Coordinates of C-alpha atoms (C1' of nucleotides) in Angstrom, one line a residue:
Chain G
X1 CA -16.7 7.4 6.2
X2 CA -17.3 4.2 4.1
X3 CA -14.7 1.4 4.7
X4 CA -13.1 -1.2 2.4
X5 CA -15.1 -4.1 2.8
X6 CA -13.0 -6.4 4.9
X7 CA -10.4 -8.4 3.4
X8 CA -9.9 -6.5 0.3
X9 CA -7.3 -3.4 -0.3
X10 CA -7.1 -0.4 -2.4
X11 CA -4.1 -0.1 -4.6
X12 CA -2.5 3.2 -4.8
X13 CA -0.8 4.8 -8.0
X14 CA 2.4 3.3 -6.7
X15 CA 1.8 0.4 -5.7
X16 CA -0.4 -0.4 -8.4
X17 CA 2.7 0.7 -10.7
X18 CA 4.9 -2.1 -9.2
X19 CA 1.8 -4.7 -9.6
X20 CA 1.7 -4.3 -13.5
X21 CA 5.3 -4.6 -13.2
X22 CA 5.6 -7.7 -12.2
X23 CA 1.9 -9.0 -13.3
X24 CA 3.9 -7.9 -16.6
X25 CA 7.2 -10.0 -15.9
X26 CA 5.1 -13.4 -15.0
X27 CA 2.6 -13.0 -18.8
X28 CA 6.1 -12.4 -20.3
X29 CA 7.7 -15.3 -19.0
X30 CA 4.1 -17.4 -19.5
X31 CA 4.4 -16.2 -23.2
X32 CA 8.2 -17.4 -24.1
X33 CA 6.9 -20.7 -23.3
X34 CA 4.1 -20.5 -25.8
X35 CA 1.0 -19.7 -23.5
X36 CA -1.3 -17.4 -24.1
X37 CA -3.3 -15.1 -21.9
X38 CA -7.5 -16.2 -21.2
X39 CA -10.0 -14.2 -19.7
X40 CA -12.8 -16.3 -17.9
X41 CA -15.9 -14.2 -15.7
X42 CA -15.5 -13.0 -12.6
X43 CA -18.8 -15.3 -11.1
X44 CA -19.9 -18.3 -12.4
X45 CA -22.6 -20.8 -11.6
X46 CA -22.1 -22.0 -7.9
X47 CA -22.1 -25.2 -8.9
X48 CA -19.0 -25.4 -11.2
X49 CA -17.0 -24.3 -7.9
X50 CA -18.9 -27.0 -6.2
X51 CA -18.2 -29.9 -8.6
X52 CA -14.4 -29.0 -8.3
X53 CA -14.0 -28.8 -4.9
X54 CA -17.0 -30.6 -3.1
X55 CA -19.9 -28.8 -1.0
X56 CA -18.0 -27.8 2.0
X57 CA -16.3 -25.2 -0.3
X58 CA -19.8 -23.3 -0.1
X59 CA -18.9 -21.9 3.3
X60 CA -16.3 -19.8 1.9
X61 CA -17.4 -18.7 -1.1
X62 CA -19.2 -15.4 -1.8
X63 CA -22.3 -16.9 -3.7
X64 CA -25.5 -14.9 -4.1
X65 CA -29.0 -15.8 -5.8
X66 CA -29.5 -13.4 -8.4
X67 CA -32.3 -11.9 -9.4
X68 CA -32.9 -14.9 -12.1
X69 CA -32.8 -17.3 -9.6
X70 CA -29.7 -17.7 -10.3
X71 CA -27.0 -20.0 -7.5
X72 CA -23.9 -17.5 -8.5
X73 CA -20.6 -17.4 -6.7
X74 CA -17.4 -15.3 -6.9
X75 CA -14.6 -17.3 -8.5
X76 CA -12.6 -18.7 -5.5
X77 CA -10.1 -19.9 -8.0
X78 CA -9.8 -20.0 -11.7
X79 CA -8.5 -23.9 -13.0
X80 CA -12.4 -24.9 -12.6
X81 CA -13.5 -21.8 -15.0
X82 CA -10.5 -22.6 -17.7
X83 CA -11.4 -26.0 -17.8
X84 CA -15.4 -25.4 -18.0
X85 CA -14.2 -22.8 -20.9
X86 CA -12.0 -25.9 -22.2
X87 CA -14.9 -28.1 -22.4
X88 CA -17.1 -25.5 -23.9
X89 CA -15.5 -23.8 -26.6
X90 CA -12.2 -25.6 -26.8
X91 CA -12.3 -29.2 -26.8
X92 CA -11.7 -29.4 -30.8
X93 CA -8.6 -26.8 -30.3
X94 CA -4.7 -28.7 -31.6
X95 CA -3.5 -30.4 -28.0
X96 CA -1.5 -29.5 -26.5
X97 CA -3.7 -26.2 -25.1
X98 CA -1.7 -24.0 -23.1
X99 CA -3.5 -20.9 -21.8
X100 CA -2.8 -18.6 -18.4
X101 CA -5.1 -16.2 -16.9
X102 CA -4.4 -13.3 -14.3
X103 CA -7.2 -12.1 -12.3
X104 CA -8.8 -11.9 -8.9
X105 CA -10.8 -14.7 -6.8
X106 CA -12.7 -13.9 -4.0
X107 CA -13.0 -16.3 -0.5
X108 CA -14.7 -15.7 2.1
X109 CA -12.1 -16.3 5.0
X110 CA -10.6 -14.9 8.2
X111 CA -8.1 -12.6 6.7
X112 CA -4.6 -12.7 7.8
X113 CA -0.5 -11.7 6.7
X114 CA -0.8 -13.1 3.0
X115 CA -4.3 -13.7 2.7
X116 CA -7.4 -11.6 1.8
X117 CA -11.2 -12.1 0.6
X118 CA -10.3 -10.1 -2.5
X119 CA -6.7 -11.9 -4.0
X120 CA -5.1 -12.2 -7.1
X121 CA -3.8 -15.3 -9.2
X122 CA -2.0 -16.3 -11.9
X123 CA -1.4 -19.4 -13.3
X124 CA -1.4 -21.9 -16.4
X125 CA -2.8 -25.3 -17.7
X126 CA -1.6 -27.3 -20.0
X127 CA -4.3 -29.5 -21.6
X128 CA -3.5 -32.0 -23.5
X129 CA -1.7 -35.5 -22.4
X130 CA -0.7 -37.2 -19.0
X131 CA 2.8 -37.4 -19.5
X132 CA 6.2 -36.4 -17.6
X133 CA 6.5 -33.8 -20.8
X134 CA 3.6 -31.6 -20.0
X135 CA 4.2 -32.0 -16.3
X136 CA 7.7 -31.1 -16.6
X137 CA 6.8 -27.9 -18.7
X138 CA 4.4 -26.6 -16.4
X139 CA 6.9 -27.2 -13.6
X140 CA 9.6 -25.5 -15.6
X141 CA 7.2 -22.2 -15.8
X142 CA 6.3 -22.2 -12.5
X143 CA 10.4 -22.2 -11.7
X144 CA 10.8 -19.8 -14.4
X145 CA 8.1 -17.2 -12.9
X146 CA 9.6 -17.0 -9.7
X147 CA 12.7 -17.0 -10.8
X148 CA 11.8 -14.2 -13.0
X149 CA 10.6 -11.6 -10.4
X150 CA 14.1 -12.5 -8.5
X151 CA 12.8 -14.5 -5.6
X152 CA 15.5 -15.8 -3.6
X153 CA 14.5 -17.7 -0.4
X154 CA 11.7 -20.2 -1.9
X155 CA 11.5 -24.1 -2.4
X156 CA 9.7 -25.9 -4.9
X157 CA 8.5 -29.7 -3.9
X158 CA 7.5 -32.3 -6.1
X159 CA 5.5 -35.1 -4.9
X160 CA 3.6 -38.0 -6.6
X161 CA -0.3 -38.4 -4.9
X162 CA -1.0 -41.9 -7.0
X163 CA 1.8 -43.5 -4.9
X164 CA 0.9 -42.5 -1.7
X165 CA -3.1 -43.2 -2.8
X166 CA -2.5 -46.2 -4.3
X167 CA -0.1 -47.5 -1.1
X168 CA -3.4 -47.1 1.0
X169 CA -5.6 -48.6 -1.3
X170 CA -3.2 -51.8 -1.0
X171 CA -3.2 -51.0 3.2
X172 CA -7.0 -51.7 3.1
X173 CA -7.5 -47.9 3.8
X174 CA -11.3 -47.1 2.9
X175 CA -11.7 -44.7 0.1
X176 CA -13.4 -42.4 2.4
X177 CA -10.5 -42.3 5.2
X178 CA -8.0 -41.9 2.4
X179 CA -8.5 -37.6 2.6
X180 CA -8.3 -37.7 6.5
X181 CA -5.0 -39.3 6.2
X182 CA -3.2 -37.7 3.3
X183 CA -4.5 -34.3 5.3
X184 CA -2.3 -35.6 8.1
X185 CA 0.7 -37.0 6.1
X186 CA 0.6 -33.9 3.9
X187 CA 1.2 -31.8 7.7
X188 CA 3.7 -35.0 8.0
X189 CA 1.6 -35.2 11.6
X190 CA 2.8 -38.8 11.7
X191 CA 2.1 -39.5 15.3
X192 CA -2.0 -38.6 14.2
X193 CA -2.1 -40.7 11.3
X194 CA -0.8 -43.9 13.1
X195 CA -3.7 -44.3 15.3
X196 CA -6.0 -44.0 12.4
X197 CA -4.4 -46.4 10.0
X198 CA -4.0 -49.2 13.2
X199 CA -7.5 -48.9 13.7
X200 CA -8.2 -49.6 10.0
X201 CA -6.0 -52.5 10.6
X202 CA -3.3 -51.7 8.2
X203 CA -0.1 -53.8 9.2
X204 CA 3.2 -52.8 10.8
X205 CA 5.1 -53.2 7.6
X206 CA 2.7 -51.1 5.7
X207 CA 2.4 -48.4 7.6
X208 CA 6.0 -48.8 7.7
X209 CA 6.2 -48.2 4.0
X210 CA 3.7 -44.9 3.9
X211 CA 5.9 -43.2 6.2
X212 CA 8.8 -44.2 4.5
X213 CA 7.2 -42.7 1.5
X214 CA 6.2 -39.4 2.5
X215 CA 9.6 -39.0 4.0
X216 CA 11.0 -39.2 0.8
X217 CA 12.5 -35.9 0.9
X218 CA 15.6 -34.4 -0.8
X219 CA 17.4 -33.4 -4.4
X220 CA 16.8 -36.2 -7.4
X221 CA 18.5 -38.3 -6.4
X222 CA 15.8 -40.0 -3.8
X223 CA 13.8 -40.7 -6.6
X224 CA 16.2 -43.9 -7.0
X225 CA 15.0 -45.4 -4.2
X226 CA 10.5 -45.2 -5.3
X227 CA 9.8 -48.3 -6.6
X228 CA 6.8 -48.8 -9.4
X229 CA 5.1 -46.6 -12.1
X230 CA 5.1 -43.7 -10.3
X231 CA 9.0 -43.7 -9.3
X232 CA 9.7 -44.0 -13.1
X233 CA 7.1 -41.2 -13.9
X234 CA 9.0 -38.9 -11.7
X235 CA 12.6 -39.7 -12.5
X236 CA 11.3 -38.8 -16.3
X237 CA 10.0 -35.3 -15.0
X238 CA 13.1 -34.8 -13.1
X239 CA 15.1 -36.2 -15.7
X240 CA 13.2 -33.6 -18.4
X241 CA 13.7 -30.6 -15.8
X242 CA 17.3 -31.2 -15.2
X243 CA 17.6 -31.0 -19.2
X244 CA 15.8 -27.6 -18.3
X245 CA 18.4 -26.4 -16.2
X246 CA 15.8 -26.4 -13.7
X247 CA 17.7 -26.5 -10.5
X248 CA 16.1 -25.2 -7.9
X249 CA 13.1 -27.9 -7.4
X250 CA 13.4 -31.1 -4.8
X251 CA 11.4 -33.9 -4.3
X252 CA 9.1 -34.4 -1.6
X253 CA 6.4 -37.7 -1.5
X254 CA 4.7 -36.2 1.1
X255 CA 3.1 -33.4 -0.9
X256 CA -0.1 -33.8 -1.3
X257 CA -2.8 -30.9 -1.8
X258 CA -5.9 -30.9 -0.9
X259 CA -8.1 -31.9 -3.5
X260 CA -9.5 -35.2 -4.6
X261 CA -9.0 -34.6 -8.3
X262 CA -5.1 -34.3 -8.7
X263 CA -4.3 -37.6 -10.1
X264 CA -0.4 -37.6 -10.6
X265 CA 2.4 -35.7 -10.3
X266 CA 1.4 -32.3 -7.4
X267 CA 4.4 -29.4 -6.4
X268 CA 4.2 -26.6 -4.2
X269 CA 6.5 -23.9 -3.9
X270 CA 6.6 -22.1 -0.7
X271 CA 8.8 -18.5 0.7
X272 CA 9.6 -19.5 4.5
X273 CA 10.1 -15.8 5.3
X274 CA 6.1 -15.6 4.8
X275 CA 5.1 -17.1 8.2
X276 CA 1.8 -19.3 8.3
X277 CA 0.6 -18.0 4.9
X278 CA 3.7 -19.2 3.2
X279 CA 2.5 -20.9 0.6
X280 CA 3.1 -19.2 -3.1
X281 CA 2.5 -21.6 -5.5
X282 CA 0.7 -25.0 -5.9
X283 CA 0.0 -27.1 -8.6
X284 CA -0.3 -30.7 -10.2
X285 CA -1.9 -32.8 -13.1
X286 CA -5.4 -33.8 -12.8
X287 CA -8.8 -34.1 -14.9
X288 CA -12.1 -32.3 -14.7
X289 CA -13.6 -32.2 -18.1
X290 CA -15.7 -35.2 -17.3
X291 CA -17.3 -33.5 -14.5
X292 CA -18.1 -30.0 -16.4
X293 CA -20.0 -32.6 -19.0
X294 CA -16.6 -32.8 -21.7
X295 CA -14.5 -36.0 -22.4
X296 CA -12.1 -37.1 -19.9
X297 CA -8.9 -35.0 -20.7
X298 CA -5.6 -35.0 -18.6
X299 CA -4.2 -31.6 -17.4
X300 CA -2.0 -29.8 -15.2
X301 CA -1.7 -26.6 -14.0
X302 CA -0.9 -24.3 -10.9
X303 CA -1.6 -20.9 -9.4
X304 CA 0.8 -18.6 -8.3
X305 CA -0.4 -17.0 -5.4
X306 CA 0.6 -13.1 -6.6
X307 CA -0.2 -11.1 -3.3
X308 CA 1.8 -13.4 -1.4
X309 CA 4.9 -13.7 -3.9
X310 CA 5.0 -10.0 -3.8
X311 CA 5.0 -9.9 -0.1
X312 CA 7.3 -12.4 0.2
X313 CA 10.1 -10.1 -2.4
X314 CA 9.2 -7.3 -0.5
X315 CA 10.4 -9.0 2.5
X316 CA 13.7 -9.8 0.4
X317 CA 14.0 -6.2 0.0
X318 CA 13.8 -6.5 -3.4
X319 CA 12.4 -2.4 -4.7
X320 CA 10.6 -1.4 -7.8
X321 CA 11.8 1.6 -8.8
X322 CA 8.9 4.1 -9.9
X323 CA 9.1 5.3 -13.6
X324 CA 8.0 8.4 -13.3
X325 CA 7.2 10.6 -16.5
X326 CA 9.7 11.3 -19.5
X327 CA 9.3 15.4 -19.2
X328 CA 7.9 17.7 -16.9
X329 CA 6.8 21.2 -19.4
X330 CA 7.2 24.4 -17.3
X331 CA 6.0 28.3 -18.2
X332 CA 8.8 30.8 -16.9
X333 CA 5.7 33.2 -17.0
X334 CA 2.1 33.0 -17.6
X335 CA 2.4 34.9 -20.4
X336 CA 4.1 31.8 -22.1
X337 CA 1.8 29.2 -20.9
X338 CA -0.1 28.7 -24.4
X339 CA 2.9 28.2 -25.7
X340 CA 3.6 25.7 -23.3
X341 CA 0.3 23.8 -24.5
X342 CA 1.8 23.3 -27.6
X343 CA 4.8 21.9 -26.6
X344 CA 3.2 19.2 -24.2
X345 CA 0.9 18.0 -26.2
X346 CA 3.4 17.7 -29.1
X347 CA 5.3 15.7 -26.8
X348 CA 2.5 13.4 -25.6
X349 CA 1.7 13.0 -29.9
X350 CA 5.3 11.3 -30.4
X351 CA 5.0 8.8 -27.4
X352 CA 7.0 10.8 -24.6
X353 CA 4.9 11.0 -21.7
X354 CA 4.7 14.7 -20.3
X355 CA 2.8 16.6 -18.3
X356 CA 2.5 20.2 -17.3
X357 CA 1.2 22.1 -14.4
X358 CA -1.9 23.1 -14.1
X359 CA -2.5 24.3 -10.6
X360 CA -1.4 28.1 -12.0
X361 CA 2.2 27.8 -9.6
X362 CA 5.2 30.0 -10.3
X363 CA 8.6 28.5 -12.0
X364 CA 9.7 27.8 -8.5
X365 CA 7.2 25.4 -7.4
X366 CA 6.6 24.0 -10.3
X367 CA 9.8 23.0 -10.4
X368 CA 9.5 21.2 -7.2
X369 CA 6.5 19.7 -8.5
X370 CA 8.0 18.2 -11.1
X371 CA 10.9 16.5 -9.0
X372 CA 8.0 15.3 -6.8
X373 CA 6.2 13.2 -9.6
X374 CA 9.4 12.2 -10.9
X375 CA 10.3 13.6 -14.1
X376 CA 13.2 12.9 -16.1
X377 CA 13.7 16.3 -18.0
X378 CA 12.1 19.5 -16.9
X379 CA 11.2 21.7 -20.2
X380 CA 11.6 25.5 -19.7
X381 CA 9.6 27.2 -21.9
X382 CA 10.4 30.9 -21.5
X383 CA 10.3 34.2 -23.8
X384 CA 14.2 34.1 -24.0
X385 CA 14.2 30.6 -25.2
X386 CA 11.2 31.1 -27.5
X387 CA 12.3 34.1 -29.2
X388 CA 15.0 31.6 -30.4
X389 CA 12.3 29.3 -31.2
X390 CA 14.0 26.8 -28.7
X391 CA 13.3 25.5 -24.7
X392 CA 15.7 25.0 -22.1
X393 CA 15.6 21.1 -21.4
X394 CA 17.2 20.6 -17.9
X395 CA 18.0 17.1 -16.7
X396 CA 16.6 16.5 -13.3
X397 CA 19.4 13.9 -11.4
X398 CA 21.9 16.0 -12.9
X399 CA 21.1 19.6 -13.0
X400 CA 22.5 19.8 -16.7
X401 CA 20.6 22.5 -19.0
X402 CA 20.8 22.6 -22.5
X403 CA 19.1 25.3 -25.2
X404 CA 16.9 23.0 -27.8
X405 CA 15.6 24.1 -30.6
X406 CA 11.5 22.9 -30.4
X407 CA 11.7 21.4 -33.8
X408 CA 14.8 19.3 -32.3
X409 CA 12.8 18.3 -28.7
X410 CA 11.1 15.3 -29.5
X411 CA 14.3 13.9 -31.0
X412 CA 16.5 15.2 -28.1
X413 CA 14.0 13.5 -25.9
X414 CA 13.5 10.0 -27.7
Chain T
rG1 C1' -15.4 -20.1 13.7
rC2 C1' -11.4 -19.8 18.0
rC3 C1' -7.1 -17.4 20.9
rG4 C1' -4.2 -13.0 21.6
rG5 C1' -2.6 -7.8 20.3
rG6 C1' -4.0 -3.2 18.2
rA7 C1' -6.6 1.4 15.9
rU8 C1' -4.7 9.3 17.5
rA9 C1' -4.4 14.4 10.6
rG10 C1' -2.9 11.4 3.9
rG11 C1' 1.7 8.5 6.2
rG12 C1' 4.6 7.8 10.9
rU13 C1' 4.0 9.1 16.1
rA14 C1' 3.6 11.4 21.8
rG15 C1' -0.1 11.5 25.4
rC16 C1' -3.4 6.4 28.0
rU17 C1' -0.5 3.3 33.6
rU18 C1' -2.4 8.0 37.6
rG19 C1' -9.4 11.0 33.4
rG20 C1' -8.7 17.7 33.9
rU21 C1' -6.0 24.3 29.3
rU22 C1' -6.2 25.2 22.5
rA23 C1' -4.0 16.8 21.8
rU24 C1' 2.7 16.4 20.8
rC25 C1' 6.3 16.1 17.2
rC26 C1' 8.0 14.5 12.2
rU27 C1' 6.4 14.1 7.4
rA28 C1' 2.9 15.1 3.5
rG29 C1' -0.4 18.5 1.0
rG30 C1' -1.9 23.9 -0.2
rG31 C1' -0.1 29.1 0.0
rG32 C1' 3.8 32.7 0.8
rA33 C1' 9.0 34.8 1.4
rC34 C1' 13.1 34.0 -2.6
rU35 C1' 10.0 38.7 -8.7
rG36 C1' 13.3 32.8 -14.6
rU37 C1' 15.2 27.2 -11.8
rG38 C1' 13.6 21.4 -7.8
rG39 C1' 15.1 17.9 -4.0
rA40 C1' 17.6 23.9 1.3
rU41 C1' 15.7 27.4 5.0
rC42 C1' 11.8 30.4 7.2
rC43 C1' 6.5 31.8 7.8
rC44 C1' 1.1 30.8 7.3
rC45 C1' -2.8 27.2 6.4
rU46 C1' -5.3 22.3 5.9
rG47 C1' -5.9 18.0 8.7
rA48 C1' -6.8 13.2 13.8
rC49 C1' -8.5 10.7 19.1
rU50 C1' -12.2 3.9 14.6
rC51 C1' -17.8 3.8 15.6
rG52 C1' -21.8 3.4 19.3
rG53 C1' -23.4 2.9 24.4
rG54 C1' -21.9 3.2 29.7
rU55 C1' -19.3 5.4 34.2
rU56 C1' -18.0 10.6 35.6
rC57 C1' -18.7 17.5 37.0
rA58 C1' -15.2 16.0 33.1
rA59 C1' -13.1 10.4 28.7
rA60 C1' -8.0 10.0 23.5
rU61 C1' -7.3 8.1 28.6
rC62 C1' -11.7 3.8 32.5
rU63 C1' -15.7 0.1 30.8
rC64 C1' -19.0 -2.8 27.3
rG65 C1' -20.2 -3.9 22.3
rG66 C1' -19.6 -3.3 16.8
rU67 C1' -16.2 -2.5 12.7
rC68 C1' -11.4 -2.9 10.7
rC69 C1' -6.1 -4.2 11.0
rC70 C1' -2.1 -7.4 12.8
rG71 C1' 0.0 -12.4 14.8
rG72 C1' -1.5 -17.5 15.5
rC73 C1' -5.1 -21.8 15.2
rC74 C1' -9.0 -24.2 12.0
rC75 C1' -9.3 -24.1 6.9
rC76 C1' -6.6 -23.4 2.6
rA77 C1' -9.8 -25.5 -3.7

RNA sequence: GCCGGGAUAGGGUAGCUUGGUUAUCCUAGGGGACUGUGGAUCCCCUGACUCGGGUUCAAAUCUCGGUCCCGGCCCCA
């Protein structure tokens, strides 16, 4: 028997049902904040992926030569193919652009709870200016999507990475050491990063004030005590958020992200019940046109990790209740079943999704099919109906019947 | 890449320590009883030892390796 390559998952009628559920409630949400949906391709030249994230990325990436010659990898994550699609077919577009995307990326790592080769993202940029509005906004819609598919236990962070970079800059931290550190501090592995800033020679009183700053942890209200630019940046954002009614967000100076290219304001959101993998959301305002060959433009943007958000409301117990189908068309007799026919497919014309059997069972089990797939009405079409020019419409969590005339159904039914 | 735990019908499981009849039970699916009414009962049927090698008279069971899954580390754009 062939097996599903590793990492990736098949999705079953049901569960796929409950995926464009919710994939349904987060393009909503995306769209009452004036967003609109993109589609980029599924590969793209290696070398966008590269440029983004730096050449050590290539070791989890699914690239392949093709048979042009061509250095092609699976999309590991899509803010590098919006903004290459920014740069070439958008850059003359009114700013602000705001555009979100749904769609799988591929990575080629070990696979564990809440992560997978084959995983699906959503998430927004807003192109346009580097200001406390558009970082506020995207902020707000992140909030807004999980708050939307009725997450409880989750915490949003906001952090700040010029401080923290610019604070080692004025330490005499190398521009090379700089990611080695932030790595630590953003594990808040303070005990590691001491060793490595003494030996750089930075000062007593300035590593003092690093630590200090990624410690700033809490509500708002910490924000009161960041000095500088950066302070003032954020108590804009938070001040714009709490005119939101954004609530549930805190502020944390020790987030920090990964990547070299965020260049302000960077949030996370995370659901503790998830474990290691807990991670659901992550985000921040950056550039990259310049390196895809545009202008220098500020963004920012996040991804919304949607396998593990779902995993982590099924862990809430949150349930998607099935739909099922509208009506459920049953023969009392085969001699009735053209008849039958009729009816079903006059039904499917005006919108109410039926369905009939077709495996040639008897009223009984047929009947008991139709619970199974979860119809809402069961129609009886019968000679003692028909001869009446009706059907008997019985209602399936109550047991009620009724006698409808056929020319009445789809009415009854709408 | 590293450490550890697993894998028995479509789903959930017993059996494995101590190798030995036709591999257990529940559920699901198909058919039938009920001759025009589902979620009830009864009967029948379908369907599994992850794959490959080794030990043995004999392997689901012991052993080695592969694959996949799970928990964690590394990484996490």
């Amino acid at each position: 028997m062939i097996q599903k390559p590793r990492g990736t998952r098949d999705f079953l009628p049901d569960e796929m049902e409950r995926r464009r559920h919710y994939e349904g409630v987060l393009r909503h949400v995306a769209e009452t904040f004036g967003f609109r949906e993109i589609a980029t391709p599924i590969f793209e030249e290696a070398e966008l992926f590269i440029l983004r994230s730096g050449s050590n990325i290539l070791n989890e990436l699914y690239a392949f030569r093709d048979k042009g010659d061509r250095e092609i990898a699976l999309r590991p994550e899509m803010t590098a193919p919006a903004i290459r699609m920014f740069v070439n077919s958008m850059s003359n577009e009114p700013k602000p652009i705001k555009m979100f995307y749904f769609g799988q990326c591929f990575r080629y790592e070990r696979p564990q709870s809440g992560r997978y080769r084959e995983f699906y993202q959503f998430g927004a940029e807003l192109i346009g200016n580097k200001n406390p509005e558009s970082d506020a906004e995207i902020i707000a819609l992140a909030a807004s999507m999980i708050k939307a598919l009725g997450l409880r236990d989750y915490r949003i962070r906001i952090g700040h990475i010029g401080v923290l970079r610019q604070k080692l800059a004025d330490a005499g931290v190398p521009k090379e050491k700089t990611a080695e550190i932030l790595q630590k501090l953003d594990k808040k592995l303070y005990d590691e990063a001491e060793p490595i800033l003494i030996d750089l020679g930075v000062s007593d009183l300035a590593r003092q004030e690093i630590f200090d700053l990624t410690g700033t942890v809490g509500g708002m209200e910490v924000l009161s005590n960041v000095p500088g630019e950066a302070g003032d940046y954020l108590r804009s954002v938070a001040e714009i958020l709490g005119r939101m009614g954004v609530r549930d967000v805190d502020i944390d100076l020790g987030v920090v992200r990964g990547l070299d290219y965020y260049t302000g304001m960077v949030f996370e959101a995370e659901a503790p019940a998830l474990g290691a993998e807990k991670q659901i959301c992550g985000g921040g305002s950056y550039t990259l046109s310049e390196l895809f060959g545009g202008e220098q433009v500020f963004s920012t943007g996040f991804a919304i990790g949607f396998d593990r958000i779902l995993l982590a409301m099924e862990k809430e117990g949150i349930e998607y209740g099935l739909r099922g189908i509208d009506a459920y068309v049953v023969p009392a007799s085969d001699a009735v079943r053209g008849e039958a026919y009729g009816i079903v497919s006059m039904l499917r014309d005006s919108g109410i999704s039926s369905d009939m059997d077709l495996m040639g069972r008897k009223m009984a089990k047929a009947m008991k099919h139709a619970s199974s797939v979860g119809a809402g009405k069961v129609i009886i079409v019968g000679e003692k109906e028909l001869s009446e020019r009706s059907v008997t419409v019985r209602d399936m969590s109550s047991g009620d019947q009724t006698l409808i005339r056929i020319s009445e159904l789809v009415r009854y039914l709408s």
